[in-house]
Every structure is written in structure tokens, then in C-alpha cells.
mmCIF file of C-alpha atoms and ligand atoms in Angstrom:
data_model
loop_
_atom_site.group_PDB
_atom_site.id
_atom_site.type_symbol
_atom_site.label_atom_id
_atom_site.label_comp_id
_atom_site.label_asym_id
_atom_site.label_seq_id
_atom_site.Cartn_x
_atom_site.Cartn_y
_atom_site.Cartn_z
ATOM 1 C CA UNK A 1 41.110 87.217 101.701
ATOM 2 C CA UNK A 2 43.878 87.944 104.125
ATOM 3 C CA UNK A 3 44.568 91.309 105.123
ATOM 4 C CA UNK A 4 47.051 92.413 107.680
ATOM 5 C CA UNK A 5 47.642 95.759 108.470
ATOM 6 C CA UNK A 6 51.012 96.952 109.554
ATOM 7 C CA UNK A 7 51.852 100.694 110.518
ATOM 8 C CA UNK A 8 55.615 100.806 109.462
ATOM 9 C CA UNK A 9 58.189 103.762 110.067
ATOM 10 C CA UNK A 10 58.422 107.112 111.920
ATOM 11 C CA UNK A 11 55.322 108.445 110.086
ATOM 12 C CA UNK A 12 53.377 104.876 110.962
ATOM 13 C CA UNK A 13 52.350 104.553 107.279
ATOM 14 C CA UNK A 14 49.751 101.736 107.189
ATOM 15 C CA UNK A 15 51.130 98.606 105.326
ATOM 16 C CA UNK A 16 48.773 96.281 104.010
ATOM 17 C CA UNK A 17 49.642 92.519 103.364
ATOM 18 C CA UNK A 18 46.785 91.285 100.988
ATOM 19 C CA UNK A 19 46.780 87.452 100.582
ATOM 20 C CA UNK A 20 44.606 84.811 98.887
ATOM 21 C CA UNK A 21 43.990 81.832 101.234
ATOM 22 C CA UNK A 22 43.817 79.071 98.681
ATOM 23 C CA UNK A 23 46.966 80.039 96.314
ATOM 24 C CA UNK A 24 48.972 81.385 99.060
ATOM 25 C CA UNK A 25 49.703 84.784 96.683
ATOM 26 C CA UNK A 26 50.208 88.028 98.171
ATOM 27 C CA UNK A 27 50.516 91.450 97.316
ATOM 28 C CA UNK A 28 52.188 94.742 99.645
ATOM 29 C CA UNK A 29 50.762 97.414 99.646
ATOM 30 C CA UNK A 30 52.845 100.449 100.769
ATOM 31 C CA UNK A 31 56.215 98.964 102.102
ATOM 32 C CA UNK A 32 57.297 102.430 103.696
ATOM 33 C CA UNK A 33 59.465 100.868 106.421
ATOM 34 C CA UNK A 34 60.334 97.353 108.797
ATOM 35 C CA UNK A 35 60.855 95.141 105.823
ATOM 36 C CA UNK A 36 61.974 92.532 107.980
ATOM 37 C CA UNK A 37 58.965 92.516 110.156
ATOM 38 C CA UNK A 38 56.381 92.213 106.576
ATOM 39 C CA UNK A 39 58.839 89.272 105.731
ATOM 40 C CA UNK A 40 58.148 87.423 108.936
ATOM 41 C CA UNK A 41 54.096 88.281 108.360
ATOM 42 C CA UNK A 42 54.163 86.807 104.790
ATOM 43 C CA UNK A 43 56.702 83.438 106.300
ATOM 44 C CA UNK A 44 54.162 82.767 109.157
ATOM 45 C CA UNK A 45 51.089 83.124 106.922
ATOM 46 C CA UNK A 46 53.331 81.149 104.333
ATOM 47 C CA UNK A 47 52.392 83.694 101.633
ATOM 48 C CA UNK A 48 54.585 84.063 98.367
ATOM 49 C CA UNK A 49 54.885 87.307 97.670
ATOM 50 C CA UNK A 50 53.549 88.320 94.179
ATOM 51 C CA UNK A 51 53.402 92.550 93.825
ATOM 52 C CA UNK A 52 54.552 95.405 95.710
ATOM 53 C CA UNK A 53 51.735 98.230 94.983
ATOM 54 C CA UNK A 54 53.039 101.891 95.945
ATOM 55 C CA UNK A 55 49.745 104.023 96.041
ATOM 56 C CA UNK A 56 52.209 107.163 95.750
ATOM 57 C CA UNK A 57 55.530 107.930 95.682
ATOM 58 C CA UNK A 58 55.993 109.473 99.483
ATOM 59 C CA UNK A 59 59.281 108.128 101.079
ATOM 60 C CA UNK A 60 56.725 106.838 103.968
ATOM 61 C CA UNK A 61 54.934 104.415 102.102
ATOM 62 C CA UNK A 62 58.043 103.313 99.320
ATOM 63 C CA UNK A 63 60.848 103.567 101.476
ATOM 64 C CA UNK A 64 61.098 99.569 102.162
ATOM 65 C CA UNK A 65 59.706 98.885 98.286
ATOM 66 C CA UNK A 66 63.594 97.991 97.025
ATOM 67 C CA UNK A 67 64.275 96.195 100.276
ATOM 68 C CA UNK A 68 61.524 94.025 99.624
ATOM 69 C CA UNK A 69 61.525 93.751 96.554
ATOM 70 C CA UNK A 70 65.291 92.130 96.843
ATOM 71 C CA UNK A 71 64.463 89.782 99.345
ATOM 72 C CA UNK A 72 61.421 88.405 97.368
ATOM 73 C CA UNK A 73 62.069 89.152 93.637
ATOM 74 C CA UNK A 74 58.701 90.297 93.233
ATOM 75 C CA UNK A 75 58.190 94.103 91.335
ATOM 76 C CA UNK A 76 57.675 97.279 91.792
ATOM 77 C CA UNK A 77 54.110 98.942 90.613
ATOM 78 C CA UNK A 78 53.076 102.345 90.715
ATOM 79 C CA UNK A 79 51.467 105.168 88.666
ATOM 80 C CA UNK A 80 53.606 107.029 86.015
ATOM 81 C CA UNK A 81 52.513 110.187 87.353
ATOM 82 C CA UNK A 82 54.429 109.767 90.460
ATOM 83 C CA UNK A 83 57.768 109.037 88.995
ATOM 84 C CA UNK A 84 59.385 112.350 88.968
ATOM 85 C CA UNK A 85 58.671 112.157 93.072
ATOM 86 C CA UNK A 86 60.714 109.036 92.906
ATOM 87 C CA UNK A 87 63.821 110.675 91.657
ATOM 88 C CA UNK A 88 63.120 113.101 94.990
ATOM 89 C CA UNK A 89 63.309 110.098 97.466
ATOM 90 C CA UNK A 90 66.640 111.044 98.931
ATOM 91 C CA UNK A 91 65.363 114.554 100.021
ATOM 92 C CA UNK A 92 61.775 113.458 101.111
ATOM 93 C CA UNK A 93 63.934 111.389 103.341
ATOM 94 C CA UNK A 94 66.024 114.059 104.627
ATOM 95 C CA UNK A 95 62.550 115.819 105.437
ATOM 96 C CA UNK A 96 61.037 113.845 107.481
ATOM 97 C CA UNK A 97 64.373 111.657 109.026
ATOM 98 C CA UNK A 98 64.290 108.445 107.482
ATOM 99 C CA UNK A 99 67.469 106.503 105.899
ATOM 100 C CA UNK A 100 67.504 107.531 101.800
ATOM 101 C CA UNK A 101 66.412 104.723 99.942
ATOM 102 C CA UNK A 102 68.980 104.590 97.177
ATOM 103 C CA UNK A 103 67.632 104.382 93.530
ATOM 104 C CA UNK A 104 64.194 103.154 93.853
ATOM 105 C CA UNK A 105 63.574 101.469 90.020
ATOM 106 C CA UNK A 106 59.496 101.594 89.038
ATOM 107 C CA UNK A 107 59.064 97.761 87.101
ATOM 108 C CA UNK A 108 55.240 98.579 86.086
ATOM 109 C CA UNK A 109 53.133 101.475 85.657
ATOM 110 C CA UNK A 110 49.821 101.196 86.621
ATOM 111 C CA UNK A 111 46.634 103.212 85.192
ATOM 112 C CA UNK A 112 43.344 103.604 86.028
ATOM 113 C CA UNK A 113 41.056 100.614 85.520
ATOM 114 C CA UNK A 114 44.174 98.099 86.104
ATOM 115 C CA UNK A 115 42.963 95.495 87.647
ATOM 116 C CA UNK A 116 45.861 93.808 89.985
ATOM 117 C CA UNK A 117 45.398 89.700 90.593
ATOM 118 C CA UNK A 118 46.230 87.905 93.166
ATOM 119 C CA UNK A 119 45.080 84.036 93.074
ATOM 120 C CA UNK A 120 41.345 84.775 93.173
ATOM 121 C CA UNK A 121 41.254 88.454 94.501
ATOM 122 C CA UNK A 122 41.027 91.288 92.279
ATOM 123 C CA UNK A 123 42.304 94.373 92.945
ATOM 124 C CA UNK A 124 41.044 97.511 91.022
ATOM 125 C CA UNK A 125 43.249 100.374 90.292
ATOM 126 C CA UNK A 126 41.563 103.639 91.031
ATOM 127 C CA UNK A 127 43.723 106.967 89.666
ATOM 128 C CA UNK A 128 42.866 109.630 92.733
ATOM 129 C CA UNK A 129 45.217 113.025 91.935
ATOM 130 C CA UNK A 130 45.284 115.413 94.640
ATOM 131 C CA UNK A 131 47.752 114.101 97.682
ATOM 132 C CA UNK A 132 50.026 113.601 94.439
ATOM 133 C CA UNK A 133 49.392 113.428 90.940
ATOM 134 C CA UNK A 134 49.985 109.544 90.649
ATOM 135 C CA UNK A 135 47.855 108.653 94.003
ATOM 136 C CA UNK A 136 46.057 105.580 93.465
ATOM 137 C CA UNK A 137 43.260 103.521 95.605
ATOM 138 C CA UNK A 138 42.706 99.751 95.389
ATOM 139 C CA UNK A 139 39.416 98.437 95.629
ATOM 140 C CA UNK A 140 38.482 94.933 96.390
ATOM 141 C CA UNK A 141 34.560 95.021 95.070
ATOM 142 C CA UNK A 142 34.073 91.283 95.977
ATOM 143 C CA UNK A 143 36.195 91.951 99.709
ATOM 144 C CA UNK A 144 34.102 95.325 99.878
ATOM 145 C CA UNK A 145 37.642 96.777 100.704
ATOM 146 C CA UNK A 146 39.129 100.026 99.659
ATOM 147 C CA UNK A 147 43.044 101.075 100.258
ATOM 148 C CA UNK A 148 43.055 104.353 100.122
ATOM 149 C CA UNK A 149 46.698 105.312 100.565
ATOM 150 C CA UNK A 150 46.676 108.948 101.592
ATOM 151 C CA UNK A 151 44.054 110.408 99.582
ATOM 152 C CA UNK A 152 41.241 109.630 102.406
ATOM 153 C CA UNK A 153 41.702 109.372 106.404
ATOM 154 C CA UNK A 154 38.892 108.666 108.686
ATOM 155 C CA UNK A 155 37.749 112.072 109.372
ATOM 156 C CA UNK A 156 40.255 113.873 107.148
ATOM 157 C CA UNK A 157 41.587 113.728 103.736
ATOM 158 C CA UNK A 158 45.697 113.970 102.607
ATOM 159 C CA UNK A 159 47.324 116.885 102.399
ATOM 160 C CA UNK A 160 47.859 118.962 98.944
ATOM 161 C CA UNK A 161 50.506 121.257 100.357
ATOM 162 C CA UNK A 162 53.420 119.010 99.176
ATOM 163 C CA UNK A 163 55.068 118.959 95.508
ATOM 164 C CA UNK A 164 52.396 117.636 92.994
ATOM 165 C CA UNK A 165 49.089 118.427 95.542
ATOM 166 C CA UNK A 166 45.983 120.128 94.486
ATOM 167 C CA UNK A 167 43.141 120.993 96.553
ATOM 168 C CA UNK A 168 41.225 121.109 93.877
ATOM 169 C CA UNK A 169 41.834 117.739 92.289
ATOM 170 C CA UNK A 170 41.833 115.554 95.428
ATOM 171 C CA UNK A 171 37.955 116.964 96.039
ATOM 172 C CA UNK A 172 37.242 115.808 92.412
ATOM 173 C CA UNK A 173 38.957 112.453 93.520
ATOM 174 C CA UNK A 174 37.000 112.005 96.588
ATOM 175 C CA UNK A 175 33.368 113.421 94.710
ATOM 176 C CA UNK A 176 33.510 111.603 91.564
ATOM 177 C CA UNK A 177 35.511 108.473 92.655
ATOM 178 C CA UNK A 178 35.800 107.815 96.264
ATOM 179 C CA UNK A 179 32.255 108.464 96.863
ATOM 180 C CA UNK A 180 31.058 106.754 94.428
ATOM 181 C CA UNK A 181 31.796 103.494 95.755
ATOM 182 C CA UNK A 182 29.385 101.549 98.157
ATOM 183 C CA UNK A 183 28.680 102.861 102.203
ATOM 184 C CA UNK A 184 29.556 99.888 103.461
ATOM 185 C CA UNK A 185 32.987 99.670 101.768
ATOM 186 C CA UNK A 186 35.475 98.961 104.708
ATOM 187 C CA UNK A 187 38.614 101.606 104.108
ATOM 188 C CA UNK A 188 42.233 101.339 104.930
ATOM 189 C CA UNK A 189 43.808 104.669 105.063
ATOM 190 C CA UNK A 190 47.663 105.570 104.339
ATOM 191 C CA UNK A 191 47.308 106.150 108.407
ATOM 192 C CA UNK A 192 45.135 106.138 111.433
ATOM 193 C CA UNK A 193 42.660 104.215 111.787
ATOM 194 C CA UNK A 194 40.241 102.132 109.703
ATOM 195 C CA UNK A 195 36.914 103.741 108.458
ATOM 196 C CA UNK A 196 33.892 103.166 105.693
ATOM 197 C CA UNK A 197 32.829 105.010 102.942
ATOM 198 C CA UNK A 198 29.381 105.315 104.683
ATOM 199 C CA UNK A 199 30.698 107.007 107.758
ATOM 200 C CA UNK A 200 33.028 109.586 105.987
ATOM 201 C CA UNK A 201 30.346 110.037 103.513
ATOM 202 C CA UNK A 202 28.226 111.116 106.438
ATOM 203 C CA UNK A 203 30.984 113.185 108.877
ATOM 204 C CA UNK A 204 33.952 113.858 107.396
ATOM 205 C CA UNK A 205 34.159 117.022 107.612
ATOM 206 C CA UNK A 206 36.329 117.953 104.120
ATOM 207 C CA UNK A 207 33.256 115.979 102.110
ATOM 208 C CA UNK A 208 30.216 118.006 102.799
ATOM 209 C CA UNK A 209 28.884 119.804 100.412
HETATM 210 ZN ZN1 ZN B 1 51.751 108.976 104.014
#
């Protein structure tokens, strides 16, 4: 599997460009910002573009999604529960300085258990509320990969102050989901750097019990 990772935008949201090396299919995941420079990432690795994944509806990681999604044709996917933060795109914006993304249209929900294909990878949908109540993960089992969009950071874990956050839920998240995939599962958070389940298991500081 290919796997680029591109931090995008004034918040350096970590973009992932998943890609299958025999069918040439990709996936995004997390589009936030510099649509033009994922386009020239998917040309040179002369990847057709197949999904754009949203693992929650923060202008940071969506922002490019209807950019991209024009130049390519391929949809939009994200978890119902995150829609009514899609309708607040414009003002998440102003927040944090970006350009307002216009109407950003959802094509596919996806749930818990969804399992997203591209060529032969298989990417499974993992419903984590907490950061917001439609955050998802993907997990690659066969890759041993986990994209953990801003529920988990290396050393840290998202932030529940923000409309639709719990405390509460994103520790039930982490305890009953997160950690209960392998140690040696390699994890790309929403930002930062990269990590594994084994070493945030072990120091993360928001995880012990
Ligand atoms: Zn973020």
C-alpha cells in the first residue's frame, strides 16, 4: 500500500493519500487544505482517485474536500453524526482564518463497521465520539495502519472543548476501541507526528488508568 502523508493548511492537518499499487486506486483522507499540491501527489504516483474520507467535520481536515472532489469527481464520505458541523463550516473558518468553503455536500454516510475498498486494501470504519460526535478512525488490519484523525495524537488525545466534544466519550473511544487494536499498529494522527498503539498504550499520558 501507498501512503503519503501530507500536513495541509494553517493548522497542518495531516492528509493521507492511501493508494493500492497494482490497481492504481486511491483514497484521501482528510483534504483540509493545498488541493493542488494532493493533485500533483496522486498525478506523479499516477493514482485515480476513488474516495475522499473526512474523519470529522473540522474545517482543517474538510476544507479542500469540495475542491477535490471537483477536480476528480470522486465523493464525499463521512459520518452522519458530523453533519450538523458541516452546515457550521463558514464560521469554523472564520475561527481559525481559513477561506469558507462554500456548501460542502456529504455523498455517503459512513457507520461503524464500513469497510472502505480500495483495489485490494481494506479500510475499516471505526465510529470514535469524543473530538466530535461523528469522529471516525480507519484501520488497515492487513497494512497494520490506523488513521486516527483527531481522536488520538502521539502523546495526547483531541480536544472535547469544541461543539459536539465529550470527555467522557472520547476515553470510552480510546478504552474500548482504540486500544483494543494491536501494539504494533503504526498510527497516523489528525497532526504531529506518527506513533503506535504500543507506545501510547504505554506513555500517553491521557490513557493510564
Ligand atoms: Zn484537526
Amino acid at each position: 500500500m501507498l501512503h503519503k502523508i501530507l500536513p495541509v493548511g494553517p493548522l497542518q492537518c495531516n492528509c493521507s493519500i492511501v493508494g493500492d499499487e497494482q490497481t492504481r486506486e486511491a483514497m484521501v483522507i482528510d483534504p483540509g487544505d493545498q488541493v493542488e499540491d494532493i493533485l500533483h501527489i496522486l498525478r506523479e504516483a499516477k493514482l485515480q482517485l476513488k474516495q475522499i474520507v473526512i474523519t470529522h467535520a473540522h474545517i482543517d481536515h474538510v476544507g479542500g474536500a469540495m475542491k477535490l472532489k471537483a477536480a476528480t469527481g470522486a465523493p464525499i464520505l463521512m459520518n452522519q453524526s458530523d453533519y450538523a458541523l458541516v452546515k457550521m463550516l463558514d464560521m469554523q473558518a472564520a475561527w481559525v482564518g481559513m477561506q469558507p468553503p462554500g456548501d460542502v455536500k456529504i455523498d455517503e454516510g459512513i457507520g461503524d463497521g464500513r469497510v472502505l475498498q480500495i483495489g485490494e486494501i481494506a479500510g475499516n470504519v471505526i465510529h470514535t465520539p469524543g473530538h466530535t460526535e461523528g469522529s471516525i478512525c480507519l484501520h488497515f488490519p492487513q497494512q497494520k495502519k490506523l488513521i486516527a484523525g483527531d481522536t488520538l495524537f502521539a502523546g495526547s488525545i483531541g480536544r472535547t472543548d469544541l461543539p459536539g466534544g465529550s470527555m467522557e466519550k472520547i476515553l470510552r473511544s480510546l478504552h474500548t476501541r482504540v486500544l483494543a487494536l494491536p501494539d504494533e499498529t503504526q498510527v497516523t494522527p489528525g497532526h504531529g507526528p506518527q506513533t503506535t498503539i504500543g507506545e501510547e498504550r504505554e506513555t500517553n499520558p491521557f490513557l493510564q488508568e
